[in-house]
mmCIF file of C-alpha atoms in Angstrom:
data_model
loop_
_atom_site.group_PDB
_atom_site.id
_atom_site.type_symbol
_atom_site.label_atom_id
_atom_site.label_comp_id
_atom_site.label_asym_id
_atom_site.label_seq_id
_atom_site.Cartn_x
_atom_site.Cartn_y
_atom_site.Cartn_z
ATOM 1 C CA MET Y 5 14.179 -3.593 14.273
ATOM 2 C CA GLY Y 6 10.824 -5.612 14.559
ATOM 3 C CA ARG Y 7 10.342 -4.052 18.267
ATOM 4 C CA LEU Y 8 10.407 -1.071 19.521
ATOM 5 C CA ASN Y 9 12.436 0.407 22.556
ATOM 6 C CA ALA Y 10 12.291 3.482 24.601
ATOM 7 C CA ALA Y 11 14.714 5.227 22.466
ATOM 8 C CA ASP Y 12 13.100 4.373 18.964
ATOM 9 C CA ALA Y 13 9.263 5.861 20.558
ATOM 10 C CA GLY Y 14 10.049 8.966 19.006
ATOM 11 C CA ASP Y 15 10.832 8.158 15.333
ATOM 12 C CA PRO Y 16 8.207 7.705 13.270
ATOM 13 C CA ALA Y 17 10.037 5.430 10.708
ATOM 14 C CA SER Y 18 10.975 3.207 13.986
ATOM 15 C CA VAL Y 19 6.618 2.714 14.483
ATOM 16 C CA VAL Y 20 6.151 2.250 10.635
ATOM 17 C CA ASP Y 21 8.951 -0.541 10.434
ATOM 18 C CA ALA Y 22 7.499 -2.127 13.706
ATOM 19 C CA VAL Y 23 4.013 -2.098 12.604
ATOM 20 C CA ILE Y 24 5.180 -3.759 9.127
ATOM 21 C CA VAL Y 25 7.285 -6.166 10.712
ATOM 22 C CA GLY Y 26 4.103 -6.924 12.870
ATOM 23 C CA ILE Y 27 1.852 -7.250 9.662
ATOM 24 C CA ALA Y 28 4.076 -9.092 8.199
ATOM 25 C CA GLY Y 29 5.314 -11.429 10.750
ATOM 26 C CA CYS Y 30 9.175 -11.266 9.634
ATOM 27 C CA SER Y 31 11.680 -8.905 8.797
ATOM 28 C CA ALA Y 32 11.890 -9.763 5.120
ATOM 29 C CA ALA Y 33 8.702 -6.879 4.594
ATOM 30 C CA LEU Y 34 11.286 -4.223 5.443
ATOM 31 C CA GLU Y 35 13.343 -5.656 2.328
ATOM 32 C CA GLY Y 36 13.021 -2.700 0.298
ATOM 33 C CA PRO Y 37 14.026 -0.046 3.168
ATOM 34 C CA LYS Y 38 16.964 -2.085 3.933
ATOM 35 C CA VAL Y 39 18.011 -1.897 0.492
ATOM 36 C CA TYR Y 40 17.275 1.791 0.157
ATOM 37 C CA ALA Y 41 19.408 2.221 3.129
ATOM 38 C CA ALA Y 42 22.145 0.130 2.231
ATOM 39 C CA ALA Y 43 22.611 1.875 -1.075
ATOM 40 C CA LYS Y 44 22.688 5.403 0.749
ATOM 41 C CA ALA Y 45 25.290 3.956 3.471
ATOM 42 C CA ALA Y 46 27.553 3.063 0.233
ATOM 43 C CA ASP Y 47 27.597 6.559 -1.086
ATOM 44 C CA GLY Y 48 28.406 8.139 2.516
ATOM 45 C CA GLU Y 49 25.218 9.364 3.511
ATOM 46 C CA SER Y 50 23.082 7.904 6.365
ATOM 47 C CA GLY Y 51 20.471 5.445 6.036
ATOM 48 C CA LYS Y 52 17.303 7.351 7.026
ATOM 49 C CA LEU Y 53 14.828 8.607 4.132
ATOM 50 C CA PRO Y 54 15.266 12.192 4.128
ATOM 51 C CA MET Y 55 12.195 14.248 5.354
ATOM 52 C CA ARG Y 56 10.990 15.470 2.092
ATOM 53 C CA THR Y 57 10.600 12.329 0.394
ATOM 54 C CA LYS Y 58 8.946 11.194 3.403
ATOM 55 C CA LEU Y 59 6.525 13.893 2.782
ATOM 56 C CA MET Y 60 6.218 13.559 -0.935
ATOM 57 C CA LEU Y 61 5.149 9.963 -0.135
ATOM 58 C CA GLY Y 62 2.606 10.863 2.544
ATOM 59 C CA VAL Y 63 1.496 13.622 -0.242
ATOM 60 C CA GLY Y 64 0.765 10.933 -2.759
ATOM 61 C CA GLU Y 65 -1.115 8.414 -0.546
ATOM 62 C CA ALA Y 66 -2.990 11.212 0.663
ATOM 63 C CA VAL Y 67 -4.007 11.887 -2.786
ATOM 64 C CA GLN Y 68 -4.861 8.339 -3.616
ATOM 65 C CA GLY Y 69 -7.029 7.871 -0.220
ATOM 66 C CA ILE Y 70 -9.320 11.143 -0.953
ATOM 67 C CA TYR Y 71 -9.922 10.089 -4.628
ATOM 68 C CA ILE Y 72 -10.743 6.507 -3.182
ATOM 69 C CA THR Y 73 -13.216 7.613 -0.204
ATOM 70 C CA ILE Y 74 -14.689 10.218 -2.925
ATOM 71 C CA GLY Y 75 -15.380 7.511 -5.196
ATOM 72 C CA GLY Y 76 -16.545 4.902 -3.101
ATOM 73 C CA TYR Y 77 -18.775 7.877 -1.345
ATOM 74 C CA PHE Y 78 -20.241 8.619 -4.765
ATOM 75 C CA LEU Y 79 -20.709 4.958 -5.686
ATOM 76 C CA ASN Y 80 -22.742 3.913 -2.989
ATOM 77 C CA SER Y 81 -25.158 7.531 -3.464
ATOM 78 C CA PHE Y 82 -25.226 6.125 -6.920
ATOM 79 C CA LEU Y 83 -26.042 2.568 -6.572
ATOM 80 C CA LEU Y 84 -28.657 3.235 -3.587
ATOM 81 C CA GLU Y 85 -30.294 6.258 -4.896
ATOM 82 C CA THR Y 86 -30.194 6.612 -8.536
ATOM 83 C CA ALA Y 87 -29.863 2.989 -9.717
ATOM 84 C CA CYS Y 88 -32.202 2.176 -6.654
ATOM 85 C CA ILE Y 89 -30.742 -0.922 -5.448
ATOM 86 C CA ASN Y 90 -32.009 -2.725 -2.820
ATOM 87 C CA PRO Y 91 -29.221 -2.124 0.260
ATOM 88 C CA MET Y 92 -28.770 -5.527 0.746
ATOM 89 C CA TYR Y 93 -27.212 -6.260 -2.583
ATOM 90 C CA VAL Y 94 -25.080 -3.363 -2.388
ATOM 91 C CA ALA Y 95 -23.834 -4.544 1.140
ATOM 92 C CA THR Y 96 -23.232 -8.032 -0.397
ATOM 93 C CA MET Y 97 -21.194 -6.597 -3.560
ATOM 94 C CA GLN Y 98 -19.040 -4.398 -1.125
ATOM 95 C CA ALA Y 99 -18.321 -7.607 0.922
ATOM 96 C CA ILE Y 100 -17.351 -9.893 -1.750
ATOM 97 C CA GLN Y 101 -15.213 -6.858 -3.122
ATOM 98 C CA GLY Y 102 -13.598 -6.432 0.077
ATOM 99 C CA VAL Y 103 -12.714 -10.801 0.592
ATOM 100 C CA PHE Y 104 -11.675 -10.608 -2.824
ATOM 101 C CA ASP Y 105 -9.065 -8.029 -2.140
ATOM 102 C CA ALA Y 106 -8.022 -9.745 1.312
ATOM 103 C CA LEU Y 107 -7.468 -12.687 -0.841
ATOM 104 C CA ASN Y 108 -5.928 -11.342 -3.697
ATOM 105 C CA ASP Y 109 -3.623 -8.614 -2.160
ATOM 106 C CA PRO Y 110 -1.422 -10.666 -0.832
ATOM 107 C CA LEU Y 111 -1.328 -13.040 -3.376
ATOM 108 C CA ILE Y 112 -0.334 -10.428 -5.899
ATOM 109 C CA GLY Y 113 2.232 -9.019 -3.736
ATOM 110 C CA SER Y 114 3.863 -11.911 -3.253
ATOM 111 C CA LEU Y 115 4.119 -12.547 -6.992
ATOM 112 C CA SER Y 116 5.344 -9.032 -7.721
ATOM 113 C CA ASP Y 117 8.162 -9.751 -4.821
ATOM 114 C CA ARG Y 118 9.049 -12.598 -6.998
ATOM 115 C CA THR Y 119 9.327 -10.771 -10.349
ATOM 116 C CA ARG Y 120 12.309 -9.992 -12.077
ATOM 117 C CA THR Y 121 12.431 -7.743 -15.033
ATOM 118 C CA ARG Y 122 14.922 -5.254 -16.633
ATOM 119 C CA TRP Y 123 11.807 -2.888 -15.712
ATOM 120 C CA GLY Y 124 11.842 -3.472 -12.115
ATOM 121 C CA ARG Y 125 9.777 -5.698 -9.740
ATOM 122 C CA ARG Y 126 6.485 -3.795 -9.634
ATOM 123 C CA ARG Y 127 6.139 -1.907 -13.139
ATOM 124 C CA PRO Y 128 5.344 -4.786 -15.104
ATOM 125 C CA TRP Y 129 2.125 -5.123 -12.353
ATOM 126 C CA LEU Y 130 1.085 -1.515 -12.626
ATOM 127 C CA LEU Y 131 1.208 -1.508 -16.775
#
């Protein structure tokens, strides 16, 4: 499913799957949706996510995005205008945080993919 063809071009799920595979470089990145689709197929349902589920996931992601954007804006304003920190230092802090995220996020993601507990793969990393 890593490549799009003309039939898939109108299906948003196919586009998202192709992007995920393109970023990850392998089809193993689709393990979660594949497991979900297999469970649904076993129940006699189609393997596609219902539109309601897609909308609810999108709403949750939008709320998180708004929260982070607003927080970042006010933090930047606070550091520059209230705390009067030199803009060079603020930029350096933000660059260090960005590099840390770029290195840390794939590492933690890989570790959480291999985690097997009674609570699931991700929950121990969130608590």
